[in-house]
Amino acid sequence: MRLTTLRKTTDLGFTVTAPRLSRTPLPGIGVRYDLTTREHRRLSVIAHRDGARTLNAYGRDDPDECTLSVKLTGRETEALIDALMPSHHSPNLLSTTDLGLVAERIELASTSHWNGRVLGETRMRTETGASIVAILRRSGAIPSPAPDFRLAGGDTLIVIGTREGVEAAAAILGRE
């Protein structure tokens, strides 16, 4: 088991102690990560060998009593990571919120009006000011899709713009 305690100095000169994290191999299962928060709450994540994760929370009075256990699929885990830390993919990503912009993943439903149509028909940038900067498809990522790119149900569109623009884009893409 490895215990890690990190200290970080903020831009204002404050020293912040990071949560304690330990890692325990679980032969035949995967790895368990135990986290103790600054409020002395205990959480654990079991990273199963098949890619699933189990998130556990423990009681404040009895740190051995598991009060919550949730098994997550790989996709659910990715969604939770995005919710907790949207820029987790790379520390070099531009923090768009500092600029008044947001980046969101919007999934195109198979029942969408745009399923099978080309991207240019959406008039996304003209109507909302938001840009579709990439499309994620089973076969991989398509960066900077051209207006003649054909959309398909199940595509995930990476949209960047103002909050209002991205919300308007989601409404357009959700049209059935």
Short mmCIF file of N, CA and C in Angstrom, two decimals:
data_model
loop_
_atom_site.label_atom_id
_atom_site.label_comp_id
_atom_site.label_asym_id
_atom_site.label_seq_id
_atom_site.Cartn_x
_atom_site.Cartn_y
_atom_site.Cartn_z
N MET A 1 0.85 -1.18 0.00
CA MET A 1 0.00 0.00 0.00
C MET A 1 0.89 1.23 0.00
N ARG A 2 0.55 2.22 -0.82
CA ARG A 2 1.31 3.45 -0.90
C ARG A 2 0.43 4.60 -0.45
N LEU A 3 0.92 5.42 0.45
CA LEU A 3 0.17 6.56 0.94
C LEU A 3 0.80 7.82 0.39
N THR A 4 -0.01 8.69 -0.17
CA THR A 4 0.51 9.90 -0.77
C THR A 4 -0.14 11.10 -0.11
N THR A 5 0.66 12.04 0.35
CA THR A 5 0.16 13.31 0.86
C THR A 5 0.88 14.40 0.10
N LEU A 6 0.13 15.27 -0.54
CA LEU A 6 0.73 16.32 -1.34
C LEU A 6 0.46 17.67 -0.73
N ARG A 7 1.42 18.58 -0.88
CA ARG A 7 1.23 19.95 -0.46
C ARG A 7 1.39 20.83 -1.68
N LYS A 8 0.54 21.83 -1.79
CA LYS A 8 0.59 22.74 -2.94
C LYS A 8 0.48 24.15 -2.41
N THR A 9 1.28 25.05 -2.98
CA THR A 9 1.20 26.46 -2.63
C THR A 9 0.40 27.16 -3.71
N THR A 10 -0.65 27.87 -3.29
CA THR A 10 -1.51 28.57 -4.24
C THR A 10 -0.85 29.85 -4.72
N ASP A 11 -1.46 30.50 -5.72
CA ASP A 11 -0.95 31.77 -6.23
C ASP A 11 -0.92 32.84 -5.15
N LEU A 12 -1.77 32.72 -4.15
CA LEU A 12 -1.82 33.71 -3.08
C LEU A 12 -0.87 33.37 -1.93
N GLY A 13 -0.12 32.28 -2.07
CA GLY A 13 0.87 31.92 -1.06
C GLY A 13 0.36 31.01 0.05
N PHE A 14 -0.89 30.52 -0.07
CA PHE A 14 -1.42 29.62 0.93
C PHE A 14 -0.95 28.20 0.66
N THR A 15 -0.68 27.45 1.70
CA THR A 15 -0.31 26.05 1.54
C THR A 15 -1.55 25.21 1.77
N VAL A 16 -1.85 24.35 0.81
CA VAL A 16 -3.02 23.49 0.88
C VAL A 16 -2.54 22.04 0.92
N THR A 17 -3.03 21.28 1.88
CA THR A 17 -2.68 19.87 1.95
C THR A 17 -3.71 19.09 1.15
N ALA A 18 -3.22 18.32 0.20
CA ALA A 18 -4.11 17.53 -0.65
C ALA A 18 -4.62 16.34 0.14
N PRO A 19 -5.73 15.76 -0.29
CA PRO A 19 -6.26 14.58 0.39
C PRO A 19 -5.25 13.42 0.36
N ARG A 20 -5.36 12.55 1.34
CA ARG A 20 -4.49 11.37 1.37
C ARG A 20 -5.09 10.31 0.47
N LEU A 21 -4.24 9.68 -0.32
CA LEU A 21 -4.68 8.65 -1.25
C LEU A 21 -3.76 7.45 -1.11
N SER A 22 -4.36 6.28 -0.93
CA SER A 22 -3.56 5.06 -0.89
C SER A 22 -4.04 4.12 -1.98
N ARG A 23 -3.14 3.24 -2.39
CA ARG A 23 -3.41 2.31 -3.49
C ARG A 23 -3.12 0.91 -3.00
N THR A 24 -4.09 0.00 -3.16
CA THR A 24 -3.92 -1.38 -2.71
C THR A 24 -4.28 -2.33 -3.85
N PRO A 25 -3.31 -3.16 -4.30
CA PRO A 25 -3.64 -4.16 -5.33
C PRO A 25 -4.61 -5.21 -4.77
N LEU A 26 -5.58 -5.59 -5.58
CA LEU A 26 -6.54 -6.63 -5.20
C LEU A 26 -6.38 -7.76 -6.22
N PRO A 27 -5.56 -8.77 -5.93
CA PRO A 27 -5.28 -9.84 -6.90
C PRO A 27 -6.56 -10.46 -7.46
N GLY A 28 -6.60 -10.56 -8.79
CA GLY A 28 -7.75 -11.14 -9.47
C GLY A 28 -8.92 -10.19 -9.64
N ILE A 29 -8.87 -9.03 -8.99
CA ILE A 29 -9.98 -8.07 -9.05
C ILE A 29 -9.55 -6.78 -9.73
N GLY A 30 -8.47 -6.17 -9.23
CA GLY A 30 -8.00 -4.89 -9.76
C GLY A 30 -7.21 -4.15 -8.71
N VAL A 31 -7.55 -2.88 -8.52
CA VAL A 31 -6.85 -2.02 -7.57
C VAL A 31 -7.89 -1.21 -6.79
N ARG A 32 -7.64 -1.07 -5.47
CA ARG A 32 -8.52 -0.22 -4.65
C ARG A 32 -7.76 1.05 -4.30
N TYR A 33 -8.41 2.19 -4.51
CA TYR A 33 -7.87 3.48 -4.14
C TYR A 33 -8.69 4.00 -2.97
N ASP A 34 -8.04 4.32 -1.87
CA ASP A 34 -8.72 4.87 -0.69
C ASP A 34 -8.35 6.33 -0.55
N LEU A 35 -9.36 7.15 -0.34
CA LEU A 35 -9.17 8.59 -0.21
C LEU A 35 -9.71 9.04 1.13
N THR A 36 -8.92 9.80 1.86
CA THR A 36 -9.39 10.44 3.09
C THR A 36 -9.40 11.93 2.82
N THR A 37 -10.56 12.55 2.92
CA THR A 37 -10.71 13.97 2.59
C THR A 37 -10.23 14.85 3.75
N ARG A 38 -10.19 16.15 3.50
CA ARG A 38 -9.77 17.09 4.54
C ARG A 38 -10.76 17.10 5.71
N GLU A 39 -11.98 16.65 5.47
CA GLU A 39 -13.00 16.54 6.52
C GLU A 39 -12.97 15.17 7.18
N HIS A 40 -11.92 14.39 6.88
CA HIS A 40 -11.72 13.05 7.44
C HIS A 40 -12.82 12.07 7.05
N ARG A 41 -13.40 12.28 5.88
CA ARG A 41 -14.35 11.33 5.30
C ARG A 41 -13.57 10.35 4.45
N ARG A 42 -14.05 9.11 4.39
CA ARG A 42 -13.33 8.08 3.66
C ARG A 42 -14.15 7.61 2.46
N LEU A 43 -13.51 7.61 1.29
CA LEU A 43 -14.09 7.11 0.06
C LEU A 43 -13.13 6.09 -0.52
N SER A 44 -13.66 5.17 -1.31
CA SER A 44 -12.76 4.26 -2.04
C SER A 44 -13.33 4.02 -3.42
N VAL A 45 -12.42 3.71 -4.33
CA VAL A 45 -12.80 3.33 -5.69
C VAL A 45 -12.07 2.04 -5.99
N ILE A 46 -12.82 1.04 -6.41
CA ILE A 46 -12.21 -0.21 -6.85
C ILE A 46 -12.22 -0.18 -8.37
N ALA A 47 -11.01 -0.21 -8.94
CA ALA A 47 -10.85 -0.24 -10.40
C ALA A 47 -10.76 -1.70 -10.80
N HIS A 48 -11.86 -2.23 -11.32
CA HIS A 48 -11.93 -3.64 -11.70
C HIS A 48 -11.14 -3.86 -12.99
N ARG A 49 -10.65 -5.07 -13.15
CA ARG A 49 -9.85 -5.40 -14.32
C ARG A 49 -10.64 -5.27 -15.62
N ASP A 50 -11.96 -5.41 -15.56
CA ASP A 50 -12.78 -5.31 -16.77
C ASP A 50 -13.13 -3.87 -17.15
N GLY A 51 -12.60 -2.88 -16.39
CA GLY A 51 -12.85 -1.47 -16.70
C GLY A 51 -13.95 -0.85 -15.85
N ALA A 52 -14.74 -1.66 -15.17
CA ALA A 52 -15.79 -1.13 -14.30
C ALA A 52 -15.15 -0.51 -13.06
N ARG A 53 -15.90 0.32 -12.35
CA ARG A 53 -15.43 0.93 -11.11
C ARG A 53 -16.54 0.78 -10.07
N THR A 54 -16.13 0.60 -8.82
CA THR A 54 -17.08 0.61 -7.72
C THR A 54 -16.69 1.75 -6.81
N LEU A 55 -17.61 2.67 -6.59
CA LEU A 55 -17.40 3.82 -5.72
C LEU A 55 -18.05 3.53 -4.38
N ASN A 56 -17.28 3.66 -3.30
CA ASN A 56 -17.79 3.37 -1.95
C ASN A 56 -17.60 4.58 -1.06
N ALA A 57 -18.57 4.83 -0.19
CA ALA A 57 -18.47 5.88 0.83
C ALA A 57 -18.67 5.23 2.18
N TYR A 58 -17.94 5.71 3.16
CA TYR A 58 -17.95 5.10 4.49
C TYR A 58 -18.50 6.07 5.51
N GLY A 59 -19.09 5.50 6.58
CA GLY A 59 -19.71 6.29 7.64
C GLY A 59 -18.73 7.17 8.38
N ARG A 60 -19.20 8.31 8.84
CA ARG A 60 -18.37 9.24 9.59
C ARG A 60 -18.03 8.66 10.97
N ASP A 61 -19.02 8.03 11.60
CA ASP A 61 -18.81 7.48 12.94
C ASP A 61 -18.03 6.18 12.92
N ASP A 62 -18.24 5.37 11.89
CA ASP A 62 -17.54 4.09 11.78
C ASP A 62 -16.92 4.02 10.38
N PRO A 63 -15.61 4.32 10.27
CA PRO A 63 -14.99 4.37 8.95
C PRO A 63 -14.93 3.02 8.23
N ASP A 64 -15.29 1.93 8.91
CA ASP A 64 -15.32 0.62 8.26
C ASP A 64 -16.71 0.27 7.74
N GLU A 65 -17.73 1.07 8.09
CA GLU A 65 -19.10 0.82 7.66
C GLU A 65 -19.34 1.49 6.30
N CYS A 66 -19.54 0.67 5.29
CA CYS A 66 -19.81 1.18 3.94
C CYS A 66 -21.27 1.63 3.88
N THR A 67 -21.50 2.93 3.67
CA THR A 67 -22.86 3.46 3.64
C THR A 67 -23.41 3.61 2.22
N LEU A 68 -22.51 3.52 1.23
CA LEU A 68 -22.92 3.64 -0.16
C LEU A 68 -21.95 2.86 -1.02
N SER A 69 -22.47 2.08 -1.95
CA SER A 69 -21.63 1.36 -2.90
C SER A 69 -22.33 1.40 -4.25
N VAL A 70 -21.64 1.97 -5.25
CA VAL A 70 -22.22 2.13 -6.58
C VAL A 70 -21.25 1.56 -7.60
N LYS A 71 -21.71 0.59 -8.39
CA LYS A 71 -20.88 0.03 -9.46
C LYS A 71 -21.16 0.80 -10.73
N LEU A 72 -20.09 1.28 -11.38
CA LEU A 72 -20.19 2.11 -12.58
C LEU A 72 -19.55 1.40 -13.77
N THR A 73 -20.16 1.55 -14.93
CA THR A 73 -19.54 1.04 -16.16
C THR A 73 -18.42 2.00 -16.55
N GLY A 74 -17.64 1.63 -17.54
CA GLY A 74 -16.58 2.51 -18.03
C GLY A 74 -17.12 3.84 -18.51
N ARG A 75 -18.24 3.82 -19.25
CA ARG A 75 -18.84 5.08 -19.76
C ARG A 75 -19.39 5.93 -18.62
N GLU A 76 -19.99 5.28 -17.61
CA GLU A 76 -20.51 6.03 -16.47
C GLU A 76 -19.35 6.67 -15.70
N THR A 77 -18.24 5.94 -15.60
CA THR A 77 -17.06 6.47 -14.92
C THR A 77 -16.55 7.70 -15.66
N GLU A 78 -16.47 7.62 -17.00
CA GLU A 78 -16.01 8.76 -17.79
C GLU A 78 -16.93 9.96 -17.59
N ALA A 79 -18.23 9.73 -17.56
CA ALA A 79 -19.19 10.82 -17.36
C ALA A 79 -19.00 11.46 -15.99
N LEU A 80 -18.77 10.64 -14.97
CA LEU A 80 -18.56 11.16 -13.63
C LEU A 80 -17.27 11.97 -13.56
N ILE A 81 -16.22 11.48 -14.20
CA ILE A 81 -14.95 12.21 -14.22
C ILE A 81 -15.15 13.56 -14.90
N ASP A 82 -15.87 13.58 -16.02
CA ASP A 82 -16.13 14.85 -16.70
C ASP A 82 -16.92 15.81 -15.82
N ALA A 83 -17.86 15.28 -15.05
CA ALA A 83 -18.64 16.13 -14.16
C ALA A 83 -17.79 16.69 -13.03
N LEU A 84 -16.89 15.88 -12.51
CA LEU A 84 -16.05 16.31 -11.40
C LEU A 84 -14.90 17.20 -11.83
N MET A 85 -14.34 16.92 -12.99
CA MET A 85 -13.15 17.63 -13.43
C MET A 85 -13.10 17.67 -14.95
N PRO A 86 -13.83 18.60 -15.57
CA PRO A 86 -13.97 18.61 -17.02
C PRO A 86 -12.67 18.65 -17.81
N SER A 87 -11.62 19.23 -17.28
CA SER A 87 -10.38 19.33 -18.04
C SER A 87 -9.39 18.23 -17.66
N HIS A 88 -9.91 17.08 -17.22
CA HIS A 88 -9.03 16.01 -16.75
C HIS A 88 -8.16 15.41 -17.84
N HIS A 89 -8.53 15.58 -19.09
CA HIS A 89 -7.80 14.92 -20.17
C HIS A 89 -6.37 15.43 -20.33
N SER A 90 -6.16 16.72 -20.13
CA SER A 90 -4.83 17.28 -20.31
C SER A 90 -4.70 18.58 -19.54
N PRO A 91 -3.62 18.73 -18.79
CA PRO A 91 -3.44 20.00 -18.07
C PRO A 91 -3.16 21.15 -19.03
N ASN A 92 -2.87 20.86 -20.28
CA ASN A 92 -2.58 21.89 -21.26
C ASN A 92 -3.82 22.42 -21.97
N LEU A 93 -4.99 21.85 -21.66
CA LEU A 93 -6.21 22.33 -22.29
C LEU A 93 -6.51 23.75 -21.83
N LEU A 94 -7.00 24.55 -22.75
CA LEU A 94 -7.38 25.92 -22.44
C LEU A 94 -8.57 25.90 -21.50
N SER A 95 -8.52 26.67 -20.43
CA SER A 95 -9.64 26.76 -19.51
C SER A 95 -10.62 27.76 -20.10
N THR A 96 -11.61 27.26 -20.80
CA THR A 96 -12.52 28.13 -21.53
C THR A 96 -13.42 28.95 -20.61
N THR A 97 -13.67 28.45 -19.39
CA THR A 97 -14.56 29.20 -18.50
C THR A 97 -13.94 30.54 -18.11
N ASP A 98 -12.61 30.61 -18.08
CA ASP A 98 -11.95 31.88 -17.78
C ASP A 98 -12.21 32.91 -18.87
N LEU A 99 -12.56 32.46 -20.05
CA LEU A 99 -12.80 33.33 -21.19
C LEU A 99 -14.28 33.56 -21.45
N GLY A 100 -15.14 33.02 -20.60
CA GLY A 100 -16.58 33.14 -20.81
C GLY A 100 -17.12 32.12 -21.79
N LEU A 101 -16.35 31.08 -22.08
CA LEU A 101 -16.76 30.04 -23.00
C LEU A 101 -16.92 28.72 -22.26
N VAL A 102 -17.70 27.83 -22.84
CA VAL A 102 -17.84 26.49 -22.29
C VAL A 102 -17.65 25.49 -23.42
N ALA A 103 -17.21 24.30 -23.06
CA ALA A 103 -17.09 23.20 -24.02
C ALA A 103 -17.92 22.06 -23.48
N GLU A 104 -18.75 21.49 -24.32
CA GLU A 104 -19.60 20.39 -23.88
C GLU A 104 -19.66 19.30 -24.93
N ARG A 105 -19.92 18.09 -24.44
CA ARG A 105 -20.18 16.95 -25.31
C ARG A 105 -21.69 16.83 -25.46
N ILE A 106 -22.16 16.78 -26.67
CA ILE A 106 -23.60 16.64 -26.92
C ILE A 106 -23.80 15.42 -27.81
N GLU A 107 -24.54 14.45 -27.28
CA GLU A 107 -24.76 13.22 -28.05
C GLU A 107 -25.95 13.40 -28.97
N LEU A 108 -25.78 12.96 -30.22
CA LEU A 108 -26.84 13.03 -31.21
C LEU A 108 -27.66 11.75 -31.13
N ALA A 109 -28.93 11.88 -30.80
CA ALA A 109 -29.81 10.71 -30.68
C ALA A 109 -30.09 10.11 -32.05
N SER A 110 -30.35 8.83 -32.06
CA SER A 110 -30.67 8.16 -33.33
C SER A 110 -32.00 8.67 -33.90
N THR A 111 -32.83 9.26 -33.05
CA THR A 111 -34.11 9.81 -33.50
C THR A 111 -34.02 11.28 -33.90
N SER A 112 -32.81 11.84 -33.84
CA SER A 112 -32.62 13.26 -34.15
C SER A 112 -32.95 13.56 -35.61
N HIS A 113 -33.49 14.72 -35.82
CA HIS A 113 -33.77 15.24 -37.16
C HIS A 113 -32.49 15.26 -38.00
N TRP A 114 -31.33 15.42 -37.35
CA TRP A 114 -30.05 15.57 -38.04
C TRP A 114 -29.36 14.25 -38.34
N ASN A 115 -29.89 13.13 -37.86
CA ASN A 115 -29.30 11.82 -38.14
C ASN A 115 -29.32 11.57 -39.64
N GLY A 116 -28.14 11.39 -40.24
CA GLY A 116 -28.03 11.15 -41.67
C GLY A 116 -27.88 12.41 -42.51
N ARG A 117 -28.00 13.58 -41.89
CA ARG A 117 -27.85 14.84 -42.62
C ARG A 117 -26.43 15.38 -42.46
N VAL A 118 -26.08 16.34 -43.30
CA VAL A 118 -24.73 16.89 -43.22
C VAL A 118 -24.69 18.04 -42.20
N LEU A 119 -23.53 18.21 -41.62
CA LEU A 119 -23.32 19.18 -40.54
C LEU A 119 -23.72 20.60 -40.96
N GLY A 120 -23.39 21.00 -42.19
CA GLY A 120 -23.68 22.36 -42.65
C GLY A 120 -25.16 22.71 -42.61
N GLU A 121 -26.03 21.69 -42.76
CA GLU A 121 -27.47 21.94 -42.73
C GLU A 121 -27.94 22.45 -41.36
N THR A 122 -27.21 22.16 -40.32
CA THR A 122 -27.62 22.60 -38.98
C THR A 122 -27.50 24.12 -38.83
N ARG A 123 -26.62 24.75 -39.63
CA ARG A 123 -26.34 26.19 -39.53
C ARG A 123 -25.96 26.57 -38.10
N MET A 124 -25.25 25.65 -37.45
CA MET A 124 -24.93 25.79 -36.04
C MET A 124 -24.23 27.09 -35.69
N ARG A 125 -23.13 27.38 -36.37
CA ARG A 125 -22.36 28.58 -36.03
C ARG A 125 -23.17 29.84 -36.33
N THR A 126 -23.88 29.86 -37.44
CA THR A 126 -24.69 31.01 -37.82
C THR A 126 -25.82 31.25 -36.84
N GLU A 127 -26.50 30.18 -36.42
CA GLU A 127 -27.67 30.31 -35.54
C GLU A 127 -27.32 30.51 -34.07
N THR A 128 -26.18 29.97 -33.61
CA THR A 128 -25.89 29.97 -32.17
C THR A 128 -24.57 30.65 -31.81
N GLY A 129 -23.68 30.80 -32.78
CA GLY A 129 -22.34 31.31 -32.49
C GLY A 129 -21.42 30.24 -31.92
N ALA A 130 -21.94 29.05 -31.68
CA ALA A 130 -21.14 27.94 -31.14
C ALA A 130 -20.51 27.16 -32.28
N SER A 131 -19.36 26.57 -31.99
CA SER A 131 -18.64 25.80 -33.01
C SER A 131 -18.56 24.34 -32.62
N ILE A 132 -18.74 23.48 -33.60
CA ILE A 132 -18.52 22.05 -33.42
C ILE A 132 -17.07 21.80 -33.80
N VAL A 133 -16.24 21.54 -32.80
CA VAL A 133 -14.80 21.43 -33.04
C VAL A 133 -14.34 20.01 -33.28
N ALA A 134 -15.15 19.04 -32.91
CA ALA A 134 -14.80 17.64 -33.15
C ALA A 134 -16.05 16.79 -33.01
N ILE A 135 -16.00 15.60 -33.60
CA ILE A 135 -17.08 14.63 -33.45
C ILE A 135 -16.44 13.31 -33.06
N LEU A 136 -16.98 12.72 -32.00
CA LEU A 136 -16.50 11.42 -31.54
C LEU A 136 -17.46 10.36 -32.06
N ARG A 137 -16.88 9.38 -32.71
CA ARG A 137 -17.66 8.29 -33.29
C ARG A 137 -16.95 7.00 -32.92
N ARG A 138 -17.64 5.91 -32.99
CA ARG A 138 -17.02 4.62 -32.64
C ARG A 138 -15.65 4.44 -33.27
N SER A 139 -15.51 4.87 -34.51
CA SER A 139 -14.26 4.68 -35.25
C SER A 139 -13.16 5.61 -34.78
N GLY A 140 -13.50 6.61 -33.96
CA GLY A 140 -12.49 7.54 -33.45
C GLY A 140 -12.97 8.97 -33.48
N ALA A 141 -12.04 9.88 -33.29
CA ALA A 141 -12.36 11.31 -33.27
C ALA A 141 -12.16 11.92 -34.64
N ILE A 142 -13.07 12.80 -35.01
CA ILE A 142 -12.97 13.54 -36.26
C ILE A 142 -12.81 15.01 -35.88
N PRO A 143 -11.57 15.54 -35.91
CA PRO A 143 -11.37 16.94 -35.55
C PRO A 143 -11.80 17.86 -36.68
N SER A 144 -12.28 19.04 -36.33
CA SER A 144 -12.67 20.07 -37.30
C SER A 144 -13.49 19.51 -38.46
N PRO A 145 -14.66 18.96 -38.17
CA PRO A 145 -15.47 18.37 -39.25
C PRO A 145 -15.92 19.45 -40.25
N ALA A 146 -15.87 19.10 -41.52
CA ALA A 146 -16.27 20.02 -42.59
C ALA A 146 -17.80 20.07 -42.68
N PRO A 147 -18.33 21.12 -43.34
CA PRO A 147 -19.79 21.24 -43.47
C PRO A 147 -20.45 20.05 -44.17
N ASP A 148 -19.70 19.31 -45.00
CA ASP A 148 -20.29 18.18 -45.70
C ASP A 148 -20.17 16.86 -44.91
N PHE A 149 -19.74 16.96 -43.65
CA PHE A 149 -19.63 15.76 -42.80
C PHE A 149 -21.03 15.27 -42.48
N ARG A 150 -21.28 13.96 -42.69
CA ARG A 150 -22.60 13.38 -42.45
C ARG A 150 -22.72 12.92 -41.00
N LEU A 151 -23.71 13.45 -40.28
CA LEU A 151 -23.95 13.11 -38.88
C LEU A 151 -24.66 11.76 -38.78
N ALA A 152 -24.42 11.08 -37.65
CA ALA A 152 -25.07 9.80 -37.41
C ALA A 152 -25.49 9.71 -35.95
N GLY A 153 -26.63 9.05 -35.72
CA GLY A 153 -27.08 8.82 -34.35
C GLY A 153 -25.98 8.14 -33.56
N GLY A 154 -25.77 8.59 -32.33
CA GLY A 154 -24.70 8.05 -31.50
C GLY A 154 -23.44 8.89 -31.54
N ASP A 155 -23.32 9.79 -32.53
CA ASP A 155 -22.17 10.70 -32.57
C ASP A 155 -22.19 11.58 -31.32
N THR A 156 -21.01 11.90 -30.82
CA THR A 156 -20.90 12.87 -29.74
C THR A 156 -20.18 14.08 -30.32
N LEU A 157 -20.86 15.22 -30.29
CA LEU A 157 -20.31 16.44 -30.85
C LEU A 157 -19.67 17.27 -29.75
N ILE A 158 -18.45 17.72 -29.97
CA ILE A 158 -17.76 18.59 -29.03
C ILE A 158 -18.05 20.02 -29.49
N VAL A 159 -18.79 20.75 -28.64
CA VAL A 159 -19.28 22.08 -29.00
C VAL A 159 -18.67 23.11 -28.05
N ILE A 160 -18.14 24.19 -28.61
CA ILE A 160 -17.55 25.27 -27.82
C ILE A 160 -18.25 26.57 -28.18
N GLY A 161 -18.58 27.35 -27.15
CA GLY A 161 -19.21 28.65 -27.35
C GLY A 161 -19.58 29.25 -26.01
N THR A 162 -20.38 30.29 -26.04
CA THR A 162 -20.90 30.84 -24.79
C THR A 162 -21.88 29.84 -24.20
N ARG A 163 -22.21 29.98 -22.95
CA ARG A 163 -23.18 29.08 -22.31
C ARG A 163 -24.48 29.10 -23.10
N GLU A 164 -24.94 30.29 -23.46
CA GLU A 164 -26.19 30.42 -24.20
C GLU A 164 -26.09 29.76 -25.57
N GLY A 165 -24.96 29.96 -26.24
CA GLY A 165 -24.76 29.38 -27.56
C GLY A 165 -24.74 27.86 -27.53
N VAL A 166 -24.06 27.30 -26.53
CA VAL A 166 -23.98 25.84 -26.41
C VAL A 166 -25.35 25.26 -26.07
N GLU A 167 -26.11 25.96 -25.20
CA GLU A 167 -27.45 25.49 -24.87
C GLU A 167 -28.36 25.54 -26.10
N ALA A 168 -28.22 26.58 -26.92
CA ALA A 168 -29.00 26.68 -28.15
C ALA A 168 -28.59 25.57 -29.13
N ALA A 169 -27.29 25.26 -29.18
CA ALA A 169 -26.80 24.17 -30.04
C ALA A 169 -27.39 22.84 -29.59
N ALA A 170 -27.44 22.62 -28.29
CA ALA A 170 -28.01 21.36 -27.76
C ALA A 170 -29.49 21.26 -28.15
N ALA A 171 -30.20 22.40 -28.09
CA ALA A 171 -31.62 22.38 -28.46
C ALA A 171 -31.79 22.06 -29.95
N ILE A 172 -30.93 22.66 -30.80
CA ILE A 172 -31.01 22.38 -32.24
C ILE A 172 -30.70 20.91 -32.50
N LEU A 173 -29.64 20.39 -31.88
CA LEU A 173 -29.25 19.00 -32.11
C LEU A 173 -30.25 18.01 -31.54
N GLY A 174 -31.02 18.43 -30.54
CA GLY A 174 -32.01 17.56 -29.94
C GLY A 174 -33.32 17.50 -30.70
N ARG A 175 -33.43 18.31 -31.74
CA ARG A 175 -34.67 18.35 -32.55
C ARG A 175 -34.93 16.98 -33.16
N GLU A 176 -36.16 16.52 -33.02
CA GLU A 176 -36.54 15.20 -33.59
C GLU A 176 -37.40 15.36 -34.79
#
